One Martini backbone bead per residue (centre of mass of N, CA, C, O) as a GRO file, in nm:
protein
  504
    1MET     BB    1   0.644   0.191   6.205
    2SER     BB    2   0.649   0.481   6.424
    3MET     BB    3   0.968   0.459   6.351
    4PHE     BB    4   0.913   0.533   6.021
    5LEU     BB    5   0.792   0.755   6.057
    6ASN     BB    6   0.962   0.929   6.194
    7THR     BB    7   1.207   0.939   5.978
    8LEU     BB    8   0.989   1.103   5.741
    9THR     BB    9   1.008   1.380   5.599
   10PRO     BB   10   0.899   1.649   5.415
   11LYS     BB   11   1.060   1.558   5.130
   12PHE     BB   12   0.928   1.343   5.121
   13TYR     BB   13   0.612   1.407   5.038
   14VAL     BB   14   0.663   1.548   4.808
   15ALA     BB   15   0.793   1.355   4.655
   16LEU     BB   16   0.531   1.170   4.634
   17THR     BB   17   0.319   1.354   4.534
   18GLY     BB   18   0.479   1.478   4.315
   19THR     BB   19   0.497   1.175   4.144
   20SER     BB   20   0.174   1.131   4.106
   21SER     BB   21   0.098   1.366   4.000
   22LEU     BB   22   0.236   1.322   3.715
   23ILE     BB   23   0.154   1.044   3.669
   24SER     BB   24  -0.177   1.148   3.653
   25GLY     BB   25  -0.111   1.356   3.419
   26LEU     BB   26  -0.016   1.135   3.214
   27ILE     BB   27  -0.251   0.991   3.201
   28LEU     BB   28  -0.433   1.190   3.138
   29ILE     BB   29  -0.310   1.271   2.857
   30PHE     BB   30  -0.361   1.010   2.760
   31GLU     BB   31  -0.669   0.960   2.782
   32TRP     BB   32  -0.782   1.233   2.613
   33TRP     BB   33  -0.659   1.168   2.349
   34TYR     BB   34  -0.790   0.912   2.258
   35PHE     BB   35  -1.058   0.962   2.316
   36ARG     BB   36  -1.053   1.173   2.077
   37LYS     BB   37  -0.958   0.954   1.862
   38TYR     BB   38  -1.161   0.694   1.963
   39GLY     BB   39  -1.396   0.743   2.186
   40THR     BB   40  -1.206   0.599   2.428
   41SER     BB   41  -1.079   0.386   2.624
   42PHE     BB   42  -0.749   0.256   2.726
   43ILE     BB   43  -0.862   0.079   2.998
   44GLU     BB   44  -1.144   0.002   2.935
   45GLN     BB   45  -1.004  -0.189   2.680
   46VAL     BB   46  -0.806  -0.335   2.845
   47SER     BB   47  -1.004  -0.484   3.031
   48VAL     BB   48  -1.228  -0.607   2.816
   49SER     BB   49  -0.965  -0.729   2.636
   50HIS     BB   50  -0.808  -0.878   2.865
   51LEU     BB   51  -0.878  -0.874   3.220
   52ARG     BB   52  -1.127  -1.058   3.156
   53PRO     BB   53  -1.033  -1.325   3.052
   54LEU     BB   54  -0.832  -1.389   3.275
   55LEU     BB   55  -1.080  -1.369   3.503
   56GLY     BB   56  -1.316  -1.540   3.379
   57GLY     BB   57  -1.536  -1.395   3.162
   58VAL     BB   58  -1.485  -1.592   3.003
   59ASP     BB   59  -1.649  -1.880   2.818
   60ASN     BB   60  -1.608  -2.094   2.529
   61SER     BB   61  -1.720  -2.408   2.565
   62SER     BB   62  -2.008  -2.244   2.592
   63PRO     BB   63  -2.311  -2.276   2.407
   64THR     BB   64  -2.384  -1.981   2.541
   65ASN     BB   65  -2.164  -1.820   2.409
   66SER     BB   66  -2.150  -1.917   2.091
   67ASN     BB   67  -2.414  -1.791   2.032
   68THR     BB   68  -2.318  -1.502   2.144
   69SER     BB   69  -2.082  -1.466   1.904
   70ASN     BB   70  -2.250  -1.487   1.704
   71GLY     BB   71  -2.438  -1.255   1.759
   72ASP     BB   72  -2.235  -1.072   1.740
   73ALA     BB   73  -2.132  -1.111   1.467
   74ASP     BB   74  -2.409  -1.039   1.305
   75SER     BB   75  -2.369  -0.801   1.409
   76SER     BB   76  -2.121  -0.654   1.298
   77ARG     BB   77  -2.277  -0.697   1.010
   78GLN     BB   78  -2.416  -0.497   1.028
   79SER     BB   79  -2.203  -0.265   1.101
   80VAL     BB   80  -2.090  -0.276   0.805
   81SER     BB   81  -2.302  -0.228   0.651
   82GLU     BB   82  -2.403   0.036   0.770
   83CYS     BB   83  -2.131   0.159   0.718
   84LYS     BB   84  -2.191   0.190   0.434
   85VAL     BB   85  -2.052   0.426   0.151
   86TRP     BB   86  -2.224   0.678  -0.044
   87ARG     BB   87  -2.274   0.794  -0.331
   88ASN     BB   88  -2.354   1.126  -0.371
   89PRO     BB   89  -2.655   1.236  -0.561
   90LEU     BB   90  -2.537   1.560  -0.550
   91ASN     BB   91  -2.191   1.602  -0.599
   92LEU     BB   92  -2.017   1.783  -0.710
   93PHE     BB   93  -1.799   1.970  -0.866
   94ARG     BB   94  -1.483   2.010  -0.886
   95GLY     BB   95  -1.377   2.227  -1.064
   96ALA     BB   96  -1.666   2.410  -1.034
   97GLU     BB   97  -1.659   2.385  -0.710
   98TYR     BB   98  -1.440   2.275  -0.543
   99ASN     BB   99  -1.187   2.429  -0.684
  100ARG     BB  100  -1.302   2.733  -0.602
  101TYR     BB  101  -1.309   2.702  -0.277
  102THR     BB  102  -1.049   2.690  -0.257
  103TRP     BB  103  -0.913   2.970  -0.381
  104VAL     BB  104  -1.070   3.134  -0.162
  105THR     BB  105  -0.938   3.004   0.096
  106GLY     BB  106  -0.731   2.768   0.081
  107ARG     BB  107  -0.911   2.457   0.114
  108GLU     BB  108  -1.010   2.140   0.149
  109PRO     BB  109  -1.294   2.000   0.099
  110LEU     BB  110  -1.165   1.712   0.064
  111THR     BB  111  -1.041   1.388   0.081
  112TYR     BB  112  -0.843   1.118   0.052
  113TYR     BB  113  -1.057   0.873   0.088
  114ASP     BB  114  -1.294   1.060  -0.085
  115MET     BB  115  -1.180   1.055  -0.354
  116ASN     BB  116  -1.049   0.698  -0.338
  117LEU     BB  117  -1.387   0.658  -0.377
  118SER     BB  118  -1.361   0.764  -0.673
  119ALA     BB  119  -1.156   0.592  -0.792
  120GLN     BB  120  -1.332   0.343  -0.765
  121ASP     BB  121  -1.585   0.422  -0.872
  122HIS     BB  122  -1.437   0.494  -1.202
  123GLN     BB  123  -1.359   0.203  -1.249
  124THR     BB  124  -1.616   0.026  -1.188
  125PHE     BB  125  -1.796   0.230  -1.448
  126PHE     BB  126  -1.568   0.276  -1.711
  127THR     BB  127  -1.441  -0.033  -1.637
  128CYS     BB  128  -1.314  -0.291  -1.873
  129ASP     BB  129  -1.149  -0.564  -1.994
  130SER     BB  130  -1.179  -0.444  -2.299
  131ASP     BB  131  -0.976  -0.178  -2.322
  132HIS     BB  132  -0.731  -0.254  -2.441
  133LEU     BB  133  -0.863  -0.272  -2.757
  134ARG     BB  134  -0.881   0.049  -2.687
  135PRO     BB  135  -0.653   0.325  -2.665
  136ALA     BB  136  -0.803   0.470  -2.537
  137ASP     BB  137  -0.922   0.337  -2.284
  138ALA     BB  138  -0.671   0.261  -2.179
  139ILE     BB  139  -0.584   0.524  -2.115
  140MET     BB  140  -0.787   0.582  -1.913
  141GLN     BB  141  -0.796   0.356  -1.724
  142LYS     BB  142  -0.483   0.513  -1.603
  143ALA     BB  143  -0.652   0.794  -1.551
  144TRP     BB  144  -0.822   0.658  -1.261
  145ARG     BB  145  -0.557   0.609  -1.108
  146GLU     BB  146  -0.455   0.899  -1.080
  147ARG     BB  147  -0.359   1.130  -0.830
  148ASN     BB  148  -0.323   1.322  -1.007
  149PRO     BB  149  -0.474   1.594  -1.162
  150GLN     BB  150  -0.277   1.651  -1.438
  151ALA     BB  151  -0.275   1.368  -1.541
  152ARG     BB  152  -0.571   1.292  -1.605
  153ILE     BB  153  -0.594   1.543  -1.789
  154SER     BB  154  -0.377   1.453  -1.996
  155ALA     BB  155  -0.513   1.198  -2.045
  156ALA     BB  156  -0.766   1.295  -2.152
  157HIS     BB  157  -0.645   1.409  -2.423
  158GLU     BB  158  -0.519   1.193  -2.521
  159ALA     BB  159  -0.734   1.057  -2.611
  160LEU     BB  160  -0.900   1.279  -2.801
  161ASP     BB  161  -0.625   1.232  -2.994
  162LEU     BB  162  -0.741   0.916  -3.104
  163GLU     BB  163  -1.098   0.998  -3.021
  164ASP     BB  164  -1.428   0.985  -2.923
  165CYS     BB  165  -1.448   0.996  -2.556
  166ALA     BB  166  -1.621   0.995  -2.345
  167THR     BB  167  -1.433   0.918  -2.040
  168ALA     BB  168  -1.287   1.168  -2.090
  169TYR     BB  169  -1.571   1.387  -2.061
  170ILE     BB  170  -1.577   1.374  -1.831
  171LEU     BB  171  -1.338   1.468  -1.680
  172LEU     BB  172  -1.302   1.725  -1.754
  173ALA     BB  173  -1.605   1.822  -1.667
  174GLU     BB  174  -1.500   1.701  -1.362
  175GLU     BB  175  -1.162   1.873  -1.397
  176GLU     BB  176  -1.157   2.144  -1.600
  177ALA     BB  177  -1.427   2.250  -1.556
  178THR     BB  178  -1.476   2.623  -1.459
  179THR     BB  179  -1.774   2.562  -1.494
  180ILE     BB  180  -2.088   2.477  -1.612
  181VAL     BB  181  -2.139   2.550  -1.889
  182GLU     BB  182  -1.899   2.390  -1.973
  183ALA     BB  183  -1.997   2.105  -1.838
  184GLU     BB  184  -2.188   2.112  -2.023
  185LYS     BB  185  -2.042   2.090  -2.293
  186LEU     BB  186  -1.882   1.809  -2.244
  187PHE     BB  187  -2.140   1.656  -2.172
  188LYS     BB  188  -2.250   1.682  -2.491
  189GLN     BB  189  -2.027   1.512  -2.620
  190ALA     BB  190  -2.013   1.230  -2.426
  191LEU     BB  191  -2.336   1.196  -2.554
  192LYS     BB  192  -2.256   1.137  -2.852
  193ALA     BB  193  -2.009   0.871  -2.770
  194GLY     BB  194  -2.207   0.730  -2.533
  195GLU     BB  195  -2.439   0.647  -2.732
  196SER     BB  196  -2.294   0.475  -2.957
  197CYS     BB  197  -2.120   0.302  -2.790
  198TYR     BB  198  -2.412   0.161  -2.715
  199ARG     BB  199  -2.550   0.042  -2.971
  200ARG     BB  200  -2.339  -0.132  -3.028
  201SER     BB  201  -2.303  -0.310  -2.746
  202GLN     BB  202  -2.614  -0.377  -2.755
  203GLN     BB  203  -2.572  -0.564  -3.060
  204VAL     BB  204  -2.355  -0.807  -2.871
  205GLN     BB  205  -2.403  -0.850  -2.557
  206HIS     BB  206  -2.450  -1.191  -2.644
  207HIS     BB  207  -2.180  -1.298  -2.763
  208GLY     BB  208  -2.049  -1.254  -2.448
  209ALA     BB  209  -1.883  -1.179  -2.166
  210GLN     BB  210  -1.748  -0.926  -2.274
  211HIS     BB  211  -2.001  -0.787  -2.477
  212GLU     BB  212  -2.127  -0.772  -2.150
  213ALA     BB  213  -1.941  -0.575  -1.996
  214GLN     BB  214  -1.948  -0.332  -2.176
  215HIS     BB  215  -2.252  -0.270  -2.193
  216ARG     BB  216  -2.226  -0.203  -1.901
  217ARG     BB  217  -2.048   0.000  -1.907
  218ASP     BB  218  -2.177   0.227  -2.119
  219THR     BB  219  -2.453   0.206  -1.903
  220ASN     BB  220  -2.288   0.389  -1.721
  221VAL     BB  221  -2.204   0.629  -1.904
  222LEU     BB  222  -2.450   0.746  -1.958
  223VAL     BB  223  -2.614   0.758  -1.697
  224TYR     BB  224  -2.397   0.989  -1.610
  225ILE     BB  225  -2.446   1.183  -1.788
  226LYS     BB  226  -2.765   1.220  -1.745
  227ARG     BB  227  -2.741   1.302  -1.485
  228ARG     BB  228  -2.555   1.562  -1.537
  229LEU     BB  229  -2.685   1.724  -1.710
  230ALA     BB  230  -2.936   1.679  -1.491
  231MET     BB  231  -2.746   1.936  -1.327
  232CYS     BB  232  -2.687   2.151  -1.461
  233SER     BB  233  -2.979   2.272  -1.567
  234ARG     BB  234  -3.034   2.331  -1.295
  235LYS     BB  235  -2.831   2.483  -1.175
  236LEU     BB  236  -2.890   2.727  -1.448
  237GLY     BB  237  -3.260   2.681  -1.373
  238ARG     BB  238  -3.378   2.438  -1.533
  239THR     BB  239  -3.579   2.257  -1.436
  240ARG     BB  240  -3.786   2.169  -1.626
  241GLU     BB  241  -3.579   1.991  -1.758
  242ALA     BB  242  -3.446   1.843  -1.613
  243VAL     BB  243  -3.720   1.672  -1.465
  244LYS     BB  244  -3.738   1.545  -1.763
  245MET     BB  245  -3.498   1.386  -1.742
  246MET     BB  246  -3.489   1.230  -1.467
  247ARG     BB  247  -3.790   1.097  -1.593
  248ASP     BB  248  -3.611   0.946  -1.828
  249LEU     BB  249  -3.419   0.837  -1.723
  250MET     BB  250  -3.619   0.623  -1.478
  251LYS     BB  251  -3.745   0.499  -1.789
  252GLU     BB  252  -3.498   0.386  -1.893
  253PHE     BB  253  -3.353   0.290  -1.609
  254PRO     BB  254  -3.492   0.114  -1.364
  255LEU     BB  255  -3.230  -0.068  -1.245
  256LEU     BB  256  -3.104   0.212  -1.142
  257SER     BB  257  -3.082   0.287  -0.828
  258MET     BB  258  -2.752   0.344  -0.733
  259PHE     BB  259  -2.807   0.636  -0.862
  260ASN     BB  260  -3.069   0.822  -0.701
  261ILE     BB  261  -3.201   0.977  -0.948
  262HIS     BB  262  -3.482   1.073  -0.697
  263GLU     BB  263  -3.327   1.248  -0.558
  264ASN     BB  264  -3.240   1.478  -0.785
  265LEU     BB  265  -3.561   1.497  -0.839
  266LEU     BB  266  -3.693   1.597  -0.578
  267GLU     BB  267  -3.502   1.879  -0.546
  268SER     BB  268  -3.666   1.981  -0.844
  269LEU     BB  269  -3.971   1.963  -0.700
  270LEU     BB  270  -3.920   2.163  -0.488
  271GLU     BB  271  -3.841   2.409  -0.650
  272LEU     BB  272  -4.122   2.407  -0.778
  273GLN     BB  273  -4.360   2.348  -0.560
  274ALA     BB  274  -4.426   2.012  -0.653
  275TYR     BB  275  -4.554   1.830  -0.412
  276ALA     BB  276  -4.770   1.614  -0.550
  277ASP     BB  277  -4.537   1.495  -0.697
  278VAL     BB  278  -4.320   1.437  -0.439
  279GLN     BB  279  -4.549   1.217  -0.341
  280ALA     BB  280  -4.522   1.046  -0.551
  281VAL     BB  281  -4.234   0.972  -0.512
  282LEU     BB  282  -4.260   0.857  -0.241
  283ALA     BB  283  -4.501   0.618  -0.292
  284LYS     BB  284  -4.256   0.464  -0.404
  285TYR     BB  285  -3.991   0.485  -0.194
  286ASP     BB  286  -4.168   0.510   0.071
  287ASP     BB  287  -4.033   0.205   0.157
  288ILE     BB  288  -3.998  -0.060   0.349
  289SER     BB  289  -3.789  -0.217   0.117
  290LEU     BB  290  -3.640   0.061   0.140
  291PRO     BB  291  -3.411   0.231   0.144
  292LYS     BB  292  -3.300   0.485   0.341
  293SER     BB  293  -3.319   0.877   0.364
  294ALA     BB  294  -3.293   1.178   0.416
  295THR     BB  295  -3.475   1.251   0.212
  296ILE     BB  296  -3.661   1.109   0.214
  297CYS     BB  297  -3.790   1.156   0.582
  298TYR     BB  298  -3.735   1.477   0.554
  299THR     BB  299  -3.960   1.504   0.270
  300ALA     BB  300  -4.219   1.403   0.440
  301ALA     BB  301  -4.211   1.585   0.711
  302LEU     BB  302  -4.263   1.838   0.495
  303LEU     BB  303  -4.554   1.776   0.401
  304LYS     BB  304  -4.680   1.772   0.665
  305ALA     BB  305  -4.597   2.016   0.794
  306ARG     BB  306  -4.724   2.199   0.518
  307ALA     BB  307  -5.020   2.159   0.672
  308VAL     BB  308  -4.960   2.278   0.953
  309SER     BB  309  -4.782   2.520   1.008
  310ASP     BB  310  -4.859   2.814   0.975
  311LYS     BB  311  -5.062   2.787   1.265
  312PHE     BB  312  -4.835   2.657   1.445
  313SER     BB  313  -4.830   2.656   1.882
  314PRO     BB  314  -4.676   2.593   2.109
  315GLU     BB  315  -4.946   2.671   2.304
  316ALA     BB  316  -5.190   2.607   2.179
  317ALA     BB  317  -5.122   2.310   2.202
  318SER     BB  318  -5.093   2.287   2.505
  319ARG     BB  319  -5.372   2.370   2.586
  320ARG     BB  320  -5.535   2.159   2.345
  321GLY     BB  321  -5.348   2.029   2.188
  322LEU     BB  322  -5.336   1.809   1.917
  323SER     BB  323  -5.387   1.721   1.621
  324PRO     BB  324  -5.382   1.474   1.380
  325ALA     BB  325  -5.191   1.645   1.195
  326GLU     BB  326  -4.993   1.715   1.403
  327MET     BB  327  -4.907   1.472   1.465
  328ASN     BB  328  -4.816   1.345   1.185
  329ALA     BB  329  -4.612   1.536   1.200
  330VAL     BB  330  -4.409   1.472   1.441
  331GLU     BB  331  -4.406   1.166   1.340
  332ALA     BB  332  -4.234   1.239   1.086
  333ILE     BB  333  -3.989   1.368   1.271
  334HIS     BB  334  -3.929   1.158   1.446
  335ARG     BB  335  -3.806   0.982   1.227
  336ALA     BB  336  -3.568   1.146   1.103
  337VAL     BB  337  -3.442   1.143   1.333
  338GLU     BB  338  -3.402   0.896   1.412
  339PHE     BB  339  -3.242   0.870   1.119
  340ASN     BB  340  -3.135   1.155   1.189
  341PRO     BB  341  -2.965   1.349   1.430
  342HIS     BB  342  -2.800   1.583   1.270
  343VAL     BB  343  -3.007   1.774   1.065
  344PRO     BB  344  -3.140   1.985   1.319
  345LYS     BB  345  -2.916   2.197   1.313
  346TYR     BB  346  -2.881   2.280   0.977
  347LEU     BB  347  -3.123   2.384   0.935
  348LEU     BB  348  -3.105   2.576   1.242
  349GLU     BB  349  -2.845   2.703   1.260
  350MET     BB  350  -2.641   2.557   1.453
  351LYS     BB  351  -2.463   2.493   1.262
  352SER     BB  352  -2.208   2.495   0.964
  353LEU     BB  353  -2.154   2.481   0.670
  354ILE     BB  354  -2.093   2.268   0.405
  355LEU     BB  355  -1.935   2.102   0.200
  356PRO     BB  356  -2.082   1.782   0.105
  357PRO     BB  357  -1.913   1.531  -0.045
  358GLU     BB  358  -1.882   1.274  -0.239
  359HIS     BB  359  -1.981   1.103  -0.011
  360ILE     BB  360  -2.210   0.924   0.232
  361LEU     BB  361  -2.324   0.835   0.559
  362LYS     BB  362  -2.549   0.717   0.662
  363ARG     BB  363  -2.679   0.852   0.940
  364GLY     BB  364  -2.507   1.089   0.934
  365ASP     BB  365  -2.269   1.373   0.896
  366SER     BB  366  -2.279   1.381   0.605
  367GLU     BB  367  -2.571   1.314   0.486
  368ALA     BB  368  -2.647   1.532   0.621
  369ILE     BB  369  -2.511   1.816   0.483
  370ALA     BB  370  -2.575   1.726   0.213
  371TYR     BB  371  -2.916   1.774   0.268
  372ALA     BB  372  -2.894   2.100   0.390
  373PHE     BB  373  -2.740   2.180   0.104
  374PHE     BB  374  -3.026   2.142  -0.078
  375HIS     BB  375  -3.279   2.192   0.162
  376LEU     BB  376  -3.291   2.431   0.367
  377GLN     BB  377  -3.489   2.639   0.106
  378HIS     BB  378  -3.704   2.478   0.142
  379TRP     BB  379  -3.817   2.514   0.438
  380LYS     BB  380  -3.825   2.782   0.440
  381ARG     BB  381  -4.061   2.819   0.218
  382VAL     BB  382  -4.211   2.716   0.459
  383GLU     BB  383  -4.427   2.802   0.710
  384GLY     BB  384  -4.301   2.690   0.969
  385ALA     BB  385  -4.101   2.448   0.962
  386LEU     BB  386  -3.872   2.526   1.145
  387ASN     BB  387  -4.060   2.556   1.407
  388LEU     BB  388  -4.174   2.272   1.450
  389LEU     BB  389  -3.869   2.170   1.461
  390HIS     BB  390  -3.800   2.287   1.694
  391CYS     BB  391  -4.042   2.188   1.884
  392THR     BB  392  -3.964   1.861   1.865
  393TRP     BB  393  -3.754   1.698   1.792
  394GLU     BB  394  -3.587   1.653   2.099
  395GLY     BB  395  -3.845   1.385   2.164
  396THR     BB  396  -3.737   1.161   1.966
  397PHE     BB  397  -3.523   1.084   2.283
  398ARG     BB  398  -3.740   0.994   2.451
  399MET     BB  399  -3.781   0.708   2.293
  400ILE     BB  400  -3.437   0.648   2.267
  401PRO     BB  401  -3.235   0.654   2.507
  402TYR     BB  402  -3.050   0.367   2.412
  403PRO     BB  403  -2.950   0.366   2.058
  404LEU     BB  404  -2.758   0.173   2.021
  405GLU     BB  405  -2.958  -0.067   2.144
  406LYS     BB  406  -3.221   0.073   2.074
  407GLY     BB  407  -3.515   0.149   1.867
  408HIS     BB  408  -3.842   0.254   1.739
  409LEU     BB  409  -3.816   0.209   1.359
  410PHE     BB  410  -3.528   0.131   1.362
  411TYR     BB  411  -3.195   0.060   1.400
  412PRO     BB  412  -2.981   0.125   1.552
  413TYR     BB  413  -2.733   0.308   1.611
  414PRO     BB  414  -2.433   0.323   1.454
  415ILE     BB  415  -2.122   0.353   1.597
  416CYS     BB  416  -1.959   0.388   1.317
  417THR     BB  417  -2.023   0.715   1.222
  418GLU     BB  418  -1.779   0.911   1.328
  419THR     BB  419  -1.509   0.775   1.208
  420ALA     BB  420  -1.660   0.779   0.858
  421ASP     BB  421  -1.679   1.107   0.884
  422ARG     BB  422  -1.370   1.164   0.953
  423GLU     BB  423  -1.275   1.063   0.667
  424LEU     BB  424  -1.454   1.209   0.490
  425LEU     BB  425  -1.442   1.506   0.665
  426PRO     BB  426  -1.231   1.722   0.672
  427VAL     BB  427  -1.087   1.915   0.936
  428PHE     BB  428  -1.248   2.184   0.985
  429HIS     BB  429  -1.486   2.002   1.100
  430GLU     BB  430  -1.735   1.916   1.317
  431VAL     BB  431  -1.836   1.687   1.392
  432SER     BB  432  -2.094   1.476   1.455
  433VAL     BB  433  -2.224   1.327   1.775
  434TYR     BB  434  -2.400   1.030   1.841
  435PRO     BB  435  -2.415   1.030   2.116
  436LYS     BB  436  -2.325   1.166   2.290
  437LYS     BB  437  -2.006   1.184   2.485
  438GLU     BB  438  -1.874   1.085   2.811
  439LEU     BB  439  -1.655   1.104   3.031
  440PRO     BB  440  -1.521   0.889   3.139
  441PHE     BB  441  -1.388   0.801   3.426
  442PHE     BB  442  -1.073   0.789   3.388
  443ILE     BB  443  -1.073   1.061   3.351
  444LEU     BB  444  -1.172   1.172   3.626
  445PHE     BB  445  -1.003   0.965   3.831
  446THR     BB  446  -0.754   1.129   3.739
  447ALA     BB  447  -0.788   1.403   3.746
  448GLY     BB  448  -0.870   1.404   4.056
  449LEU     BB  449  -0.587   1.276   4.167
  450CYS     BB  450  -0.394   1.481   4.032
  451SER     BB  451  -0.483   1.725   4.188
  452PHE     BB  452  -0.496   1.603   4.468
  453THR     BB  453  -0.159   1.568   4.491
  454ALA     BB  454  -0.114   1.789   4.417
  455MET     BB  455  -0.239   1.982   4.703
  456LEU     BB  456  -0.032   1.828   4.898
  457ALA     BB  457   0.208   1.877   4.808
  458LEU     BB  458   0.221   2.182   4.822
  459LEU     BB  459   0.122   2.172   5.153
  460THR     BB  460   0.375   2.012   5.224
  461HIS     BB  461   0.589   2.277   5.104
  462GLN     BB  462   0.410   2.510   5.329
  463PHE     BB  463   0.325   2.261   5.576
  464PRO     BB  464   0.501   2.064   5.697
  465GLU     BB  465   0.450   1.975   5.993
  466LEU     BB  466   0.152   1.943   5.975
  467MET     BB  467   0.170   1.736   5.729
  468GLY     BB  468   0.287   1.546   5.922
  469VAL     BB  469   0.060   1.529   6.114
  470PHE     BB  470  -0.158   1.408   5.942
  471ALA     BB  471  -0.060   1.209   5.849
  472LYS     BB  472  -0.009   1.026   6.106
  473ALA     BB  473  -0.280   0.998   6.139
  474PHE     BB  474  -0.377   0.893   5.904
  475LEU     BB  475  -0.235   0.644   5.968
  476SER     BB  476  -0.325   0.549   6.232
  477THR     BB  477  -0.586   0.551   6.184
  478LEU     BB  478  -0.555   0.363   5.910
  479PHE     BB  479  -0.401   0.135   6.155
  480ALA     BB  480  -0.630   0.082   6.367
  481PRO     BB  481  -0.759  -0.197   6.311
  482LEU     BB  482  -0.528  -0.364   6.306
  483ASN     BB  483  -0.425  -0.319   6.568
  484PHE     BB  484  -0.723  -0.434   6.709
  485ILE     BB  485  -0.672  -0.747   6.630
  486MET     BB  486  -0.398  -0.789   6.746
  487GLU     BB  487  -0.471  -0.775   7.022
  488LYS     BB  488  -0.723  -1.000   7.018
  489VAL     BB  489  -0.451  -1.238   6.931
  490GLU     BB  490  -0.309  -1.208   7.166
  491ASN     BB  491  -0.519  -1.259   7.397
  492ILE     BB  492  -0.572  -1.564   7.262
  493LEU     BB  493  -0.354  -1.643   7.234
  494PRO     BB  494  -0.082  -1.834   7.331
  495SER     BB  495   0.230  -1.722   7.365
  496SER     BB  496   0.410  -1.904   7.252
  497LEU     BB  497   0.291  -1.909   7.000
  498TRP     BB  498   0.313  -1.618   6.910
  499HIS     BB  499   0.600  -1.613   6.920
  500GLN     BB  500   0.603  -1.833   6.712
  501LEU     BB  501   0.517  -1.682   6.480
  502THR     BB  502   0.660  -1.392   6.468
  503ARG     BB  503   0.935  -1.530   6.396
  504ILE     BB  504   0.821  -1.650   6.159
   0.00000   0.00000   0.00000
């Protein structure tokens, strides 16, 4: 060993440390890229998925593990259901709002994934199996599948040349109209055509499955048109008219909760500052048996904060403690933050807002953007509400130190939100991630290894003789325990036996 070490030249040490630094640097770059793209360490994933079973970490034969795997399957199914993408009830108009943003900035506010989901929604709500019986509906059935916006608009005009088609007017109002006023005119024409179709299909809906499907389609079309007309009134400043239209729509079609019209109603009532009416709507929809949303949770928090926020002072609260009303407001804020922890940064303007997508992921960044885009003005209107939120929202995280494993008032926070939000939100937006991920151990390890070996290579190149002495001293110290053991073994074993072992 000593002869081998003496024959090594400083160039060998330079080459060795340089090669090690290069390899560890390449591993570091790959690990960092993989972590930024997929949110996990490649080495850790391979170790858990492939090496652990080979080393006997999983025993599929035991009943306990069978139950565990069933539990994992149940949790994965729950995760999939939690990461379901929902239609944004306050989504903007493509032609009058999204396209205007593109004309001004040159950037696309909608992703292909988001628009593809909208195309699927349109095919689900606005088409049925009997569309081939009416030429205009047959044309629109193909139009909803078109990827090219101009092709869709041309198909809608072609359908209108044949007859008054409600879905053709919808498409033109959504995509061709460049102002809300134009969109409202087209939706009013769509309403006339949609109501006539709805009345005809309502009379024959029980004559067979085909007629029933057609009536269901006509109902969806009519509800969609009326909701968008109410949204046009809201955008044009006729808020009371919008509230009346939404209330009438909810009374006429109480079972169509999938459109989440109550969220449109809440926003309009907040604009009117009709807080008693807002509380009445919340009393109906903020129920334990109904699905929650950021609009429900944060509106409830806003109403409770409104009762105390104008006189709230963190210094006074720290001296005398929180009053019962202040405690209720803080608990409501903690509840809202636990449901969606991304919202406060947008309400407090710690992150910049973008146009909301057409689909949102509940408890995700996309839902936070959609909520804050429309409700930030309502929080600003309530004196002291944002100050109370600023002082108390981070206290939520002390109650849920491990949000991915256990929640306080809701299920554990789903781990799939970041991936889904990256698909829904444009590339120029920095997606908010919760909980904030720390760098994996292997990225830190490879970074340290790369830096250490690079430093060794540089020192060996600059001071070859000195580094050679250090290397020999280090290796001698490293092998000293082994030499000590070998000497003891030589003393214990007979010389003849030791001679035969060394020959072997």
